CSV table of N, CA and C in Angstrom, one decimal:
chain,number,residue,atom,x,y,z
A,1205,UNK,N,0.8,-1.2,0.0
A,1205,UNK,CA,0.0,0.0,0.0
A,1205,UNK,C,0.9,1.2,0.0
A,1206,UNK,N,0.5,2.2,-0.8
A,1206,UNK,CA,1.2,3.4,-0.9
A,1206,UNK,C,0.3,4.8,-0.3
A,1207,UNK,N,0.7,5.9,0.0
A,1207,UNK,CA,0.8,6.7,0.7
A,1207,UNK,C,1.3,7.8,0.5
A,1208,UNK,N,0.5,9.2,1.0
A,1208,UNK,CA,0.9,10.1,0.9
A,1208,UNK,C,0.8,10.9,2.5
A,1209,UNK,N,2.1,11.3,2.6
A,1209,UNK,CA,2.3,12.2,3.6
A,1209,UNK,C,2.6,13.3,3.3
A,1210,UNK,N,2.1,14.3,3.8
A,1210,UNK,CA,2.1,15.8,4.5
A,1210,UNK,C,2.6,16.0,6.0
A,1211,UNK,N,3.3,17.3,5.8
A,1211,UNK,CA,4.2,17.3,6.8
A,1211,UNK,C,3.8,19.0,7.2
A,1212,UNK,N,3.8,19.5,8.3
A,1212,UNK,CA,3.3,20.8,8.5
A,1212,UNK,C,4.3,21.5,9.8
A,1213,UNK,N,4.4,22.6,9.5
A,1213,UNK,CA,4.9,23.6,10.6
A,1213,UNK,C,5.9,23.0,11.0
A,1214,UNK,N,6.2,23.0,12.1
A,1214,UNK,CA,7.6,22.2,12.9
A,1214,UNK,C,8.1,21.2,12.0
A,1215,UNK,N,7.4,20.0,12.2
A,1215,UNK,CA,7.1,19.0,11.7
A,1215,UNK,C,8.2,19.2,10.0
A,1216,UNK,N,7.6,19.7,9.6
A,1216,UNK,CA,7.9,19.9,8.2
A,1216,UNK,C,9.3,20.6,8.5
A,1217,UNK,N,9.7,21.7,9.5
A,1217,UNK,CA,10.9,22.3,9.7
A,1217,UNK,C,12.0,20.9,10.1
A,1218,UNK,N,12.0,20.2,11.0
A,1218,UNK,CA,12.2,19.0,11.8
A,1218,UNK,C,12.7,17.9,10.4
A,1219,UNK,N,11.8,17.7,9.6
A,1219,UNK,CA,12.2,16.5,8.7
A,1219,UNK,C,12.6,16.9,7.5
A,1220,UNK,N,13.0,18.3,7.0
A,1220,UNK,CA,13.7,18.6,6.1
A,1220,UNK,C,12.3,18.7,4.3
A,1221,UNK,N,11.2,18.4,4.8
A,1221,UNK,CA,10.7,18.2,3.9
A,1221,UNK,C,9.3,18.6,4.2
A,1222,UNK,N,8.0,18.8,2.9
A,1222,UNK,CA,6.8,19.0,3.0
A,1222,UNK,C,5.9,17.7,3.1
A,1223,UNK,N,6.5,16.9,2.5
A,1223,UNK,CA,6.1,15.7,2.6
A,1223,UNK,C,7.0,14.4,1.5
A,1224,UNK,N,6.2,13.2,1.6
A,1224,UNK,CA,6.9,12.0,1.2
A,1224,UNK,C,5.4,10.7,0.8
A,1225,UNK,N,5.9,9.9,-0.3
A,1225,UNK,CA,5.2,8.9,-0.3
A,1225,UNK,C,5.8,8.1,0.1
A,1226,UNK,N,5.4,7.0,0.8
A,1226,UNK,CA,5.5,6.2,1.6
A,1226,UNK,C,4.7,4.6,0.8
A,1227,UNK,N,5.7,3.6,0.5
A,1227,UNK,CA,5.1,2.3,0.4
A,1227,UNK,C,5.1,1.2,2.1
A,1228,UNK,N,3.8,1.3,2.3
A,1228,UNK,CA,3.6,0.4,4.1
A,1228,UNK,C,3.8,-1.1,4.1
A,1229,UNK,N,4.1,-1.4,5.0
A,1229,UNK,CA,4.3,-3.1,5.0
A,1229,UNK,C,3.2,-3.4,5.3
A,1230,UNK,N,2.5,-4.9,5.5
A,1230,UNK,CA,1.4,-5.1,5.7
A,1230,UNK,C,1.5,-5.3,7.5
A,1231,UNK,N,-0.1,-5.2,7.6
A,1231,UNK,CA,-0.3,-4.6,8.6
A,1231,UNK,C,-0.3,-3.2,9.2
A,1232,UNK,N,-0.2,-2.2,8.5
A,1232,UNK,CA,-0.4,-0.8,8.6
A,1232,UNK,C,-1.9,-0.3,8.4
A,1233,UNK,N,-2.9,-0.5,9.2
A,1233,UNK,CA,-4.1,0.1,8.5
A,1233,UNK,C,-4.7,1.2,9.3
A,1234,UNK,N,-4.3,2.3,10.0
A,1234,UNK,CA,-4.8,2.7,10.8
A,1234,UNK,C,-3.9,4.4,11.2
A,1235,UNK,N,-4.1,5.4,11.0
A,1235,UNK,CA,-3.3,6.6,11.2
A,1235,UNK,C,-1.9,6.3,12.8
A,1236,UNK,N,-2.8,5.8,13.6
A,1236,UNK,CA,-1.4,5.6,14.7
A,1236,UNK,C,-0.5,4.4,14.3
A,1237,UNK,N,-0.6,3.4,13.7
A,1237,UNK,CA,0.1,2.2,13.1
A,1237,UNK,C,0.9,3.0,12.4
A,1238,UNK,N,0.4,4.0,11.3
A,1238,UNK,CA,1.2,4.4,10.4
A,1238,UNK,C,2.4,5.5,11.5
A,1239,UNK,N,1.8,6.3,12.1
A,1239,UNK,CA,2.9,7.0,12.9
A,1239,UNK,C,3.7,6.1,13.7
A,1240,UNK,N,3.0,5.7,14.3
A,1240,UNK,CA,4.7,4.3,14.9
A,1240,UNK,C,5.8,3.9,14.0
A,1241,UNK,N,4.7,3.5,12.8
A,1241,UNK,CA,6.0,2.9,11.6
A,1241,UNK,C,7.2,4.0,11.6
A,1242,UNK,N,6.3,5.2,11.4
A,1242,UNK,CA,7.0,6.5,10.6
A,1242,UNK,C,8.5,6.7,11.8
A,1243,UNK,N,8.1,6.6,13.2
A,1243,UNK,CA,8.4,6.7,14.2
A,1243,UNK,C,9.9,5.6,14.4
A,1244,UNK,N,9.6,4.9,14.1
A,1244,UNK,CA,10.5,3.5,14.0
A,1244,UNK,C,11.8,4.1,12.6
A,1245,UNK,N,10.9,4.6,11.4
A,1245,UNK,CA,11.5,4.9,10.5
A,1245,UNK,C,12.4,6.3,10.6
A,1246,UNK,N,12.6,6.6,12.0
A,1246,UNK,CA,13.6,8.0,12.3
A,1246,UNK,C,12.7,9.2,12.3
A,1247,UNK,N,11.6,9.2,12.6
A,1247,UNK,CA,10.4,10.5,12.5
A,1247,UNK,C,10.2,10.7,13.6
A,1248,UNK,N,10.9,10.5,15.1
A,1248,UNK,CA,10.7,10.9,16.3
A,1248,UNK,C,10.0,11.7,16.9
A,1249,UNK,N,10.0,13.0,16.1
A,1249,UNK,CA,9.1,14.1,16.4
A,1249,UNK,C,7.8,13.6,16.3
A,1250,UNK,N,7.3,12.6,15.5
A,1250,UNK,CA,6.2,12.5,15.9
A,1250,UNK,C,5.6,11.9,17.0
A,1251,UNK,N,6.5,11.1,17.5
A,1251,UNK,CA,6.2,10.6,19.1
A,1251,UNK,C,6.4,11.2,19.8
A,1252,UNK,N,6.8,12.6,19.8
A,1252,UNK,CA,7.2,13.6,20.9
A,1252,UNK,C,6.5,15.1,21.1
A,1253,UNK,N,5.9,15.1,19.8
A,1253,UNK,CA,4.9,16.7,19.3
A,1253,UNK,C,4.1,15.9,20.2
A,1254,UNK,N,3.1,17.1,21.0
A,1254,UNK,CA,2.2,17.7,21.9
A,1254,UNK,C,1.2,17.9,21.0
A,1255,UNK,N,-0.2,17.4,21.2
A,1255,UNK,CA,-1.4,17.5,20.5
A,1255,UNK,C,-0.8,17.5,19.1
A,1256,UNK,N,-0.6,16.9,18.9
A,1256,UNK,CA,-0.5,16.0,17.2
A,1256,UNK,C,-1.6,16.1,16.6
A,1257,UNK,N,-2.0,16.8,15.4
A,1257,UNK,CA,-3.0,16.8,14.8
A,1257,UNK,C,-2.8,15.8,13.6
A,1258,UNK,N,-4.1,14.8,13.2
A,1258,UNK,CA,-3.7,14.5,12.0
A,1258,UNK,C,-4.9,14.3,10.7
A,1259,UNK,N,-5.0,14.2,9.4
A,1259,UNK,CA,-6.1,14.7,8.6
A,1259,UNK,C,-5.9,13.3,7.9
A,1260,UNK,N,-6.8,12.4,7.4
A,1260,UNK,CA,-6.8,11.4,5.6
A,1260,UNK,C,-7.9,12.2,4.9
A,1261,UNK,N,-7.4,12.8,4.1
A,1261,UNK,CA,-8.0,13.1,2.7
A,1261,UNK,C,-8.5,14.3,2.8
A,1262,UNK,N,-8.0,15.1,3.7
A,1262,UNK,CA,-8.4,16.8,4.4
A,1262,UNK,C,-9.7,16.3,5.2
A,1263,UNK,N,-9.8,14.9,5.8
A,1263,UNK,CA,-10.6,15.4,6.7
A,1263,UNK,C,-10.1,15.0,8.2
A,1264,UNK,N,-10.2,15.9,9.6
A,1264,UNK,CA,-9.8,15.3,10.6
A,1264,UNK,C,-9.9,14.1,11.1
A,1265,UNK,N,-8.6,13.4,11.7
A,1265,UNK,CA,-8.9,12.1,12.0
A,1265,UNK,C,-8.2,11.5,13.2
A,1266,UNK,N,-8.6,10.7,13.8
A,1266,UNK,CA,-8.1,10.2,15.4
A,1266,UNK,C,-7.4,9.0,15.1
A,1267,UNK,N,-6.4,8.8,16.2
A,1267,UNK,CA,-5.3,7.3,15.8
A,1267,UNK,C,-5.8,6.1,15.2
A,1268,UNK,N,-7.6,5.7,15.4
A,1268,UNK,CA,-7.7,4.6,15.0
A,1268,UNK,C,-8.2,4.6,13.5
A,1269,UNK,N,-8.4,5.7,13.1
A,1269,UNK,CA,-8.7,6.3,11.7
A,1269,UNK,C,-8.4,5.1,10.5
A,1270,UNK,N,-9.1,4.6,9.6
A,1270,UNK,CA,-8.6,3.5,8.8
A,1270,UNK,C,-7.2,4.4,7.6
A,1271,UNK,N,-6.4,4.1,7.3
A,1271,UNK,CA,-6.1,4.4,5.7
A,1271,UNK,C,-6.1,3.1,4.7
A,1272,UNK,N,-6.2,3.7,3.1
A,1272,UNK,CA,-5.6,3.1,2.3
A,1272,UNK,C,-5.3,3.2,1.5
A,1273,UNK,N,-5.1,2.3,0.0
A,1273,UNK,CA,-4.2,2.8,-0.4
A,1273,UNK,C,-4.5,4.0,-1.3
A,1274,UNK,N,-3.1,5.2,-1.7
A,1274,UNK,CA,-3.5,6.0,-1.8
A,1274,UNK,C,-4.0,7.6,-1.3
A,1275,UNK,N,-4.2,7.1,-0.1
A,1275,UNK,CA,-4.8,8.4,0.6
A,1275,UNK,C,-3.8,9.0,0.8
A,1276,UNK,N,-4.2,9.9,1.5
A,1276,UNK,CA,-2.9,11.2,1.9
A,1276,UNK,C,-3.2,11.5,3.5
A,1277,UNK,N,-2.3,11.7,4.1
A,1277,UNK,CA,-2.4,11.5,5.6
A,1277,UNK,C,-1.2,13.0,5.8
A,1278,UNK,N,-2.2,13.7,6.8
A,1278,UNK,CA,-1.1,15.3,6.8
A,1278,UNK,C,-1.1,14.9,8.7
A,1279,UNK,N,-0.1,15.5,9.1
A,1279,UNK,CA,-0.1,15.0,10.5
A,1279,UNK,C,0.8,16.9,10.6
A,1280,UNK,N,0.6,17.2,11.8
A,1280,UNK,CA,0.3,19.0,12.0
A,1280,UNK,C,0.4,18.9,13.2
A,1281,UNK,N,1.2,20.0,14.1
A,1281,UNK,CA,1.0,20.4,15.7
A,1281,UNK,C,0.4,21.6,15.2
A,1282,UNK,N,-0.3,21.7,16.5
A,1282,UNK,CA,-1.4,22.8,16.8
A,1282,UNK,C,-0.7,24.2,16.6
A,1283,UNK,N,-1.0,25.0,15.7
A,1283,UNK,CA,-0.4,26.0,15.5
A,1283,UNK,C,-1.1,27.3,15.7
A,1284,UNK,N,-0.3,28.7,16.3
A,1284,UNK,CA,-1.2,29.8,16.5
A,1284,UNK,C,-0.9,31.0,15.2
A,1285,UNK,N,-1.9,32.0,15.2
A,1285,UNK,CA,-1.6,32.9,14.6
A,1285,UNK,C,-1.9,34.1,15.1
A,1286,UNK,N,-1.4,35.3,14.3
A,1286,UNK,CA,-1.4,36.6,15.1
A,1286,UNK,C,-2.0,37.4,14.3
């Protein structure tokens, strides 16, 4: 299964990038599966950002959230503006 990640604010500052596709091993079906992976894969920040926000397909979604293949998955810390 293939994958699109978005990468935002910090996040995006932190991994050098806006985002990445990603091919999952099996067993990945779910937005927190996928950040563990990502996590394992040297993305640390994401186990360590504070209210982690994250989106499949622009719409809001919570760790047990399904993906597949194809989707796009943006993961975002809570950001302010002035």
């Amino acid at each position: 299964m293939s994958v699109n990640i978005l990468y935002f604010a910090s996040l995006r500052e932190a991994f050098g990038t806006a985002g990445e596709t990603v091919e999952l091993p099996a067993g990945i079906a779910s937005v927190g599966q996928l950040r563990d992976w990502l996590v394992g894969q040297g993305r640390a920040e994401l186990a360590t950002a504070r209210n982690l926000r994250c989106a499949v397909n622009q719409e809001m979604a919570k760790a047990d959230a399904a993906i597949r293949d194809g989707d796009e998955i943006a993961f975002f810390p809570p950001v302010t503006g002035g």
